[in-house]
Amino acid sequence: MNHKIINGNLLIFDGEKFKTEKKDLYIKDGIIAAIGEYAGEDTKWEVTDAKDRLIMPGLINAHTHVYMTLLRNYADDVDFSEWLFNRVSPVEDRLPVEAAYWANLLGFAEMFRTGTTSYVDMHMYKCMSAKAARDAGIRAFIGRGLVGNDLFEDGLRRYEEAMAERKEYESSRIKIILSPHAPYSCSEKLYRQVAEEAEKHGLLKQTHLSEGITEVENVLKETGKTPVKWLYDIGWLNEKTILAHCVQMRDDDIGLLADSGASVVTNPASNAKLGNGFAPAVEMQKKGVNLCIGTDGTSSNNTLNMFREMGILSLIHKGIQKDSTAMPAQSVIAAATVNGAKALGMKDELGEIKEGAQADLIFIDLKSPSLFPNNNIISSLCYSANGSEVESVMVEGKFVMKNREFLTIDYERVCWEVEKITEKYL
Amino acid sequence: MNHKIINGNLLIFDGEKFKTEKKDLYIKDGIIAAIGEYAGEDTKWEVTDAKDRLIMPGLINAHTHVYMTLLRNYADDVDFSEWLFNRVSPVEDRLPVEAAYWANLLGFAEMFRTGTTSYVDMHMYKCMSAKAARDAGIRAFIGRGLVGNDLFEDGLRRYEEAMAERKEYESSRIKIILSPHAPYSCSEKLYRQVAEEAEKHGLLKQTHLSEGITEVENVLKETGKTPVKWLYDIGWLNEKTILAHCVQMRDDDIGLLADSGASVVTNPASNAKLGNGFAPAVEMQKKGVNLCIGTDGTSSNNTLNMFREMGILSLIHKGIQKDSTAMPAQSVIAAATVNGAKALGMKDELGEIKEGAQADLIFIDLKSPSLFPNNNIISSLCYSANGSEVESVMVEGKFVMKNREFLTIDYERVCWEVEKITEKYL
């Protein structure tokens, strides 16, 4: 179906800043065909009136674990090792693979409601993430978490799962990436192997890096290098690398990150909630690192709401810097849209409303009590929105939520299935 | 109308912790008449089915300026003096008094949508706050901002306005309090006069205190004391005193606050956003200060959403302390309910679901995508909720919002009036 969206306010990025323009929007075959006037071949348009609505690029959640939605608030206000080893991991081990399918759909429901159209995932259960993403119509960048000493020996099963997921589910919307878990669960050899495989197959790679102090101290002790320097020296960091967290930056870590062209995903709520502290996001931006935003999983955040994450990111850094002009709304919105697209190697196709880009769009009700009056829409998106202002969501030119009704997810059924699973396994 | 609420989960405070209980709730003449079984005189009940709903005490926003909703996002990402002197103040000066009426109603709409039933206000426009609160049915503690050297000379007009508001609007729901603005706009004499008047009339008093570094340094230079010590020494701090901000704590400030019995309202989003930093809320709680939560006004936050504020409070302090167990959900919810009630001198009547208390209640949809599965409802309220899960709101036994429809506010009209005002004066 081709769409003509009339009377809306479009959030346009001019290469440096976002601004709003009141123009019509034409969407053909999933692509933004024209802004303002359409001069192409005539076609049948489905017309949507977007009066009092802001239409903006769907948000890109650049680091999360959607299957964990099942464990939302399962282990809070406890210390990190209790959280991971005694609470979360034992449950993950006993959950059946199918549980992850329903958990993913539940997560997508929250993501649509709060304006996310793309996400970068690290998961644990064979094919379930991709299957759920396919069914829900979300744009997904999915990595099976890899661990071990050798990708083709003790790590082989997981790598095969990743490749099976790729074979069965990869599409224009679903891309498989390679995701070694972290320096404390993967050897240097495995990281090197992953880099080679990624290069060979043209895949993005993602890993957790420098999240907690213990990790950094252990890598320093073993290698004499920070985790960033260690990966930099083996050539792992480049423009096809996405690094989650990067909280504990030492020495010239930030300079190395900037130099490498790798993207960093800051997860301010998760890092604060687990007691890991605050990532030096302002310093990273100053040195030219491509900064993106992620929510992490719901058992360490505990929500997949990117609007909440944007607000928290800005507030935390204004507070730390004691500077009301630090981490302004403009740069936060860029981090959640254009920077995410750049990290995914899709800067011409995602994160912006422009001709030729994918029609991944969210429609925001400007008359919401949390946004009105609209004195400054850019500010409102960062400082006032709670995510509930998102009324409709489109991915690749297809509505997946319209007037807050899910069109691709049977939400009642999802709740019923999730309840059965939590009763049995949690 | 008397209400019987069935099938709901009640959030009950046992004196130390919150827990949920599945019990019926009986509300008679605006008061919680019974929990579980009703043994009183028979009456006609309006029955509400609260299946899959959590019923909790309405949140208490202990410091805000609701009239500022008109200026939401009017001046962001600029420094504090530009914000106050060149942007906000000139507009406040030229706005007509009536503007504040519509601004307040707009603010109440956002507050109801996000679960606030009581608030403590400092305002600028004669009687408009109380009039709007009366019409909307919210519970209000309203103080005309007082400034000057002498309450009965240069401060007289404002004090008379406060007293006029009291005479015309005070009721079981609306209480007038005395609100000298801040140490940098009020003399010691005025603070002393306010304390005497408050004592004479049995009123609560509220002021901004130690919000920014400049204020603290100036008071130190002029008096040799911190703002806290200065007010402590003139006997201004006691159990009927509510202090907003208290970010810049020096010397033994926190000890004096604890010793005095005054309540402190922390405004984490505002303090961060304006670059004032983070209040030492964890240390205050440890020393026994009664800690409450406020959003401040929407031009320094920029929302009146107490759920967002609760989440930010917890995350910021876990991050600062590098301790995932710091500022746990239980203490955050207490700060937004029972501690607020204590600050208001109404601990037997507000902030808790218990027999004899006011029926100020909010109904939360537990099947919201942001809360499901309900592995830990207490955690969800602090870490997962964005405020949009609030479905219905009751104040003094009367629904003011039901199924997200406002029953006391003509929201379309409010938007129309606000738009007219912003077009003309902003």
Short mmCIF file of C-alpha atoms in Angstrom, two decimals, chain A residues 58-324:
data_model
loop_
_atom_site.label_atom_id
_atom_site.label_comp_id
_atom_site.label_asym_id
_atom_site.label_seq_id
_atom_site.Cartn_x
_atom_site.Cartn_y
_atom_site.Cartn_z
CA GLY A 58 11.38 5.89 14.22
CA LEU A 59 13.84 5.64 17.09
CA ILE A 60 16.80 3.27 16.91
CA ASN A 61 17.47 1.37 20.12
CA ALA A 62 21.10 0.52 19.46
CA HIS A 63 21.60 -1.98 22.28
CA THR A 64 19.10 -4.22 23.99
CA HIS A 65 18.17 -7.80 24.84
CA VAL A 66 14.48 -7.99 24.01
CA TYR A 67 14.01 -11.59 25.18
CA MET A 68 14.73 -10.37 28.72
CA THR A 69 11.34 -8.64 28.78
CA LEU A 70 10.17 -11.84 30.44
CA LEU A 71 12.44 -10.94 33.37
CA ARG A 72 11.27 -7.34 33.76
CA ASN A 73 11.86 -6.38 37.39
CA TYR A 74 12.67 -9.96 38.27
CA ALA A 75 15.74 -9.00 40.30
CA ASP A 76 16.00 -5.39 41.43
CA ASP A 77 17.78 -3.49 44.14
CA VAL A 78 20.36 -6.26 44.58
CA ASP A 79 24.06 -6.14 43.76
CA PHE A 80 25.39 -7.01 40.31
CA SER A 81 26.75 -10.50 41.03
CA GLU A 82 23.60 -11.53 42.90
CA TRP A 83 21.60 -10.12 39.98
CA LEU A 84 23.51 -12.00 37.27
CA PHE A 85 24.64 -15.25 38.81
CA ASN A 86 21.91 -16.07 41.33
CA ARG A 87 18.87 -14.49 39.75
CA VAL A 88 18.99 -13.90 35.99
CA SER A 89 21.30 -16.65 34.70
CA PRO A 90 19.58 -19.62 36.42
CA VAL A 91 16.22 -18.58 34.96
CA GLU A 92 17.71 -18.06 31.50
CA ASP A 93 19.13 -21.57 31.70
CA ARG A 94 15.83 -23.22 32.47
CA LEU A 95 13.58 -21.29 30.08
CA PRO A 96 12.42 -23.20 27.00
CA VAL A 97 13.46 -21.72 23.65
CA GLU A 98 9.85 -20.84 22.75
CA ALA A 99 9.60 -18.52 25.76
CA ALA A 100 11.86 -16.10 23.93
CA TYR A 101 9.40 -15.80 21.05
CA TRP A 102 6.64 -14.49 23.30
CA ALA A 103 9.05 -12.37 25.32
CA ASN A 104 10.22 -10.69 22.13
CA LEU A 105 6.68 -9.91 21.00
CA LEU A 106 5.93 -8.42 24.41
CA GLY A 107 9.04 -6.27 24.12
CA PHE A 108 8.07 -5.12 20.62
CA ALA A 109 4.68 -4.04 21.98
CA GLU A 110 6.42 -1.72 24.43
CA MET A 111 8.85 -0.57 21.73
CA PHE A 112 6.07 0.33 19.28
CA ARG A 113 4.11 2.12 22.01
CA THR A 114 7.16 4.25 22.73
CA GLY A 115 8.34 4.88 19.19
CA THR A 116 11.11 2.41 18.45
CA THR A 117 11.21 0.97 14.93
CA SER A 118 14.75 -0.49 14.84
CA TYR A 119 16.85 -2.23 17.44
CA VAL A 120 20.17 -3.97 17.88
CA ASP A 121 19.80 -7.14 19.89
CA MET A 122 22.02 -9.63 21.65
CA HIS A 123 20.08 -12.78 22.43
CA MET A 124 20.28 -16.35 23.70
CA TYR A 125 17.65 -18.48 22.07
CA LYS A 126 18.01 -19.97 18.60
CA CYS A 127 16.01 -18.16 15.89
CA MET A 128 13.32 -16.91 18.26
CA SER A 129 14.32 -13.24 18.02
CA ALA A 130 14.31 -13.22 14.25
CA LYS A 131 11.07 -15.16 14.06
CA ALA A 132 9.34 -12.71 16.41
CA ALA A 133 10.80 -9.71 14.54
CA ARG A 134 9.58 -11.12 11.25
CA ASP A 135 6.06 -11.60 12.60
CA ALA A 136 5.83 -8.20 14.32
CA GLY A 137 7.22 -6.23 11.39
CA ILE A 138 9.92 -4.41 13.35
CA ARG A 139 13.38 -3.66 11.89
CA ALA A 140 15.89 -5.87 13.66
CA PHE A 141 19.67 -6.25 13.87
CA ILE A 142 20.08 -9.50 15.70
CA GLY A 143 23.15 -11.11 17.21
CA ARG A 144 23.28 -14.47 18.96
CA GLY A 145 25.52 -13.91 22.00
CA LEU A 146 28.83 -15.70 21.35
CA VAL A 147 31.12 -16.91 24.14
CA GLY A 148 34.16 -19.13 24.55
CA ASN A 149 37.73 -19.63 23.50
CA ASP A 150 37.31 -20.71 19.92
CA LEU A 151 34.43 -19.84 17.62
CA PHE A 152 34.65 -23.20 15.84
CA GLU A 153 35.13 -25.37 18.91
CA ASP A 154 33.47 -24.52 22.24
CA GLY A 155 31.70 -21.56 20.60
CA LEU A 156 30.52 -23.49 17.57
CA ARG A 157 26.93 -24.27 18.60
CA ARG A 158 26.14 -20.60 19.14
CA TYR A 159 27.83 -19.53 15.94
CA GLU A 160 25.86 -22.16 14.03
CA GLU A 161 22.69 -20.83 15.61
CA ALA A 162 23.55 -17.34 14.38
CA MET A 163 24.15 -18.63 10.87
CA ALA A 164 20.94 -20.68 10.94
CA GLU A 165 19.02 -17.58 11.94
CA ARG A 166 20.66 -15.73 9.09
CA LYS A 167 19.80 -18.37 6.54
CA GLU A 168 16.19 -18.66 7.57
CA TYR A 169 15.21 -15.10 8.49
CA GLU A 170 17.48 -12.49 6.90
CA SER A 171 15.49 -10.00 4.82
CA SER A 172 15.34 -6.31 4.00
CA ARG A 173 14.12 -5.76 7.59
CA ILE A 174 16.08 -8.38 9.48
CA LYS A 175 19.87 -8.45 9.53
CA ILE A 176 22.05 -10.86 11.45
CA ILE A 177 25.14 -9.44 13.16
CA LEU A 178 27.96 -11.12 15.09
CA SER A 179 27.91 -10.53 18.84
CA PRO A 180 30.71 -11.84 21.02
CA HIS A 181 29.41 -11.26 24.54
CA ALA A 182 32.22 -9.48 26.42
CA PRO A 183 35.95 -9.55 27.20
CA TYR A 184 35.25 -11.58 30.34
CA SER A 185 33.42 -14.33 28.44
CA CYS A 186 35.32 -14.41 25.11
CA SER A 187 38.99 -15.05 24.32
CA GLU A 188 41.17 -12.90 22.10
CA LYS A 189 41.16 -15.76 19.64
CA LEU A 190 37.37 -15.75 19.46
CA TYR A 191 37.29 -11.97 18.93
CA ARG A 192 39.81 -12.38 16.07
CA GLN A 193 37.76 -15.18 14.53
CA VAL A 194 34.59 -13.11 14.75
CA ALA A 195 36.32 -10.19 13.01
CA GLU A 196 37.38 -12.50 10.19
CA GLU A 197 33.94 -14.04 9.79
CA ALA A 198 32.30 -10.62 9.89
CA GLU A 199 34.63 -9.39 7.18
CA LYS A 200 34.08 -12.50 5.09
CA HIS A 201 30.27 -12.30 5.26
CA GLY A 202 29.97 -8.50 5.33
CA LEU A 203 28.35 -8.47 8.77
CA LEU A 204 28.28 -5.88 11.54
CA LYS A 205 29.78 -6.85 14.86
CA GLN A 206 28.73 -5.87 18.35
CA THR A 207 30.06 -6.50 21.85
CA HIS A 208 29.67 -5.32 25.44
CA LEU A 209 32.76 -3.32 26.43
CA SER A 210 34.12 -1.69 29.58
CA GLU A 211 30.78 -1.87 31.36
CA GLY A 212 32.03 -2.49 34.91
CA ILE A 213 35.20 -1.81 36.88
CA THR A 214 35.97 -5.49 37.52
CA GLU A 215 36.04 -6.23 33.79
CA VAL A 216 38.46 -3.37 33.11
CA GLU A 217 40.74 -4.32 35.99
CA ASN A 218 40.85 -7.96 34.97
CA VAL A 219 41.70 -7.20 31.35
CA LEU A 220 44.36 -4.73 32.53
CA LYS A 221 45.85 -7.40 34.78
CA GLU A 222 45.86 -10.08 32.09
CA THR A 223 46.93 -8.03 29.07
CA GLY A 224 48.37 -4.81 30.45
CA LYS A 225 45.80 -2.98 28.31
CA THR A 226 42.34 -1.54 28.80
CA PRO A 227 39.58 -3.51 27.05
CA VAL A 228 39.34 -0.72 24.44
CA LYS A 229 43.08 -0.75 23.73
CA TRP A 230 43.09 -4.56 23.68
CA LEU A 231 40.38 -4.71 21.00
CA TYR A 232 41.90 -1.74 19.15
CA ASP A 233 45.26 -3.50 18.95
CA ILE A 234 43.78 -6.65 17.45
CA GLY A 235 42.06 -4.54 14.80
CA TRP A 236 38.57 -5.26 16.06
CA LEU A 237 37.39 -1.66 16.11
CA ASN A 238 36.22 -0.12 12.87
CA GLU A 239 33.17 1.47 11.29
CA LYS A 240 31.36 -1.84 11.34
CA THR A 241 31.76 -2.22 15.10
CA ILE A 242 29.10 -1.34 17.68
CA LEU A 243 30.24 -1.14 21.30
CA ALA A 244 27.70 -1.22 24.10
CA HIS A 245 28.30 0.65 27.39
CA CYS A 246 31.93 2.00 27.38
CA VAL A 247 31.38 3.34 30.90
CA GLN A 248 34.82 2.82 32.41
CA MET A 249 37.08 4.79 30.08
CA ARG A 250 40.77 5.01 31.05
CA ASP A 251 43.94 6.44 29.51
CA ASP A 252 43.32 7.31 25.86
CA ASP A 253 40.34 4.96 25.43
CA ILE A 254 38.06 7.68 24.07
CA GLY A 255 40.70 8.83 21.58
CA LEU A 256 41.14 5.26 20.33
CA LEU A 257 37.39 4.85 19.93
CA ALA A 258 37.15 8.08 17.93
CA ASP A 259 40.13 7.11 15.81
CA SER A 260 38.74 3.67 15.03
CA GLY A 261 35.37 4.85 13.70
CA ALA A 262 33.52 2.38 15.94
CA SER A 263 30.11 3.44 17.27
CA VAL A 264 29.43 3.58 21.00
CA VAL A 265 26.00 2.86 22.47
CA THR A 266 25.43 4.53 25.79
CA ASN A 267 22.86 2.91 28.10
CA PRO A 268 22.47 5.50 30.84
CA ALA A 269 19.59 3.89 32.74
CA SER A 270 21.15 0.44 32.82
CA ASN A 271 24.59 1.72 33.78
CA ALA A 272 23.13 3.76 36.62
CA LYS A 273 20.70 1.08 37.76
CA LEU A 274 23.33 -1.66 38.02
CA GLY A 275 25.67 0.69 39.86
CA ASN A 276 28.22 0.87 37.04
CA GLY A 277 28.04 4.66 37.02
CA PHE A 278 27.86 7.15 34.15
CA ALA A 279 29.60 6.81 30.77
CA PRO A 280 31.63 9.89 29.69
CA ALA A 281 29.22 10.55 26.83
CA VAL A 282 29.95 14.28 26.58
CA GLU A 283 33.69 13.67 26.25
CA MET A 284 33.04 10.99 23.62
CA GLN A 285 30.95 13.38 21.56
CA LYS A 286 33.58 16.09 21.87
CA LYS A 287 36.25 13.75 20.52
CA GLY A 288 34.05 12.74 17.60
CA VAL A 289 32.80 9.29 18.65
CA ASN A 290 29.53 8.34 16.96
CA LEU A 291 27.28 8.16 20.04
CA CYS A 292 24.07 6.09 19.94
CA ILE A 293 21.52 5.25 22.64
CA GLY A 294 20.33 1.89 23.95
CA THR A 295 18.00 0.79 26.71
CA ASP A 296 19.76 -2.51 27.43
CA GLY A 297 17.36 -5.25 28.59
CA THR A 298 14.35 -4.76 30.88
CA SER A 299 15.90 -6.59 33.77
CA SER A 300 18.60 -3.93 33.95
CA ASN A 301 16.70 -0.74 33.05
CA ASN A 302 13.70 -1.72 33.37
CA THR A 303 11.97 -0.55 30.25
CA LEU A 304 12.53 -0.42 26.49
CA ASN A 305 11.31 3.18 26.31
CA MET A 306 13.72 5.24 24.20
CA PHE A 307 12.02 8.54 25.06
CA ARG A 308 12.74 7.90 28.74
CA GLU A 309 16.31 6.99 27.83
CA MET A 310 16.78 10.20 25.83
CA GLY A 311 15.58 12.35 28.71
CA ILE A 312 17.76 10.53 31.23
CA LEU A 313 20.82 10.82 28.99
CA SER A 314 20.49 14.57 28.70
CA LEU A 315 19.65 15.18 32.36
CA ILE A 316 22.46 13.02 33.74
CA HIS A 317 25.09 14.79 31.66
CA LYS A 318 23.79 18.30 32.34
CA GLY A 319 23.94 17.36 36.04
CA ILE A 320 27.43 15.88 35.87
CA GLN A 321 28.78 18.80 33.84
CA LYS A 322 26.87 21.32 35.98
CA ASP A 323 26.00 22.88 32.64
CA SER A 324 22.45 23.40 31.40
#
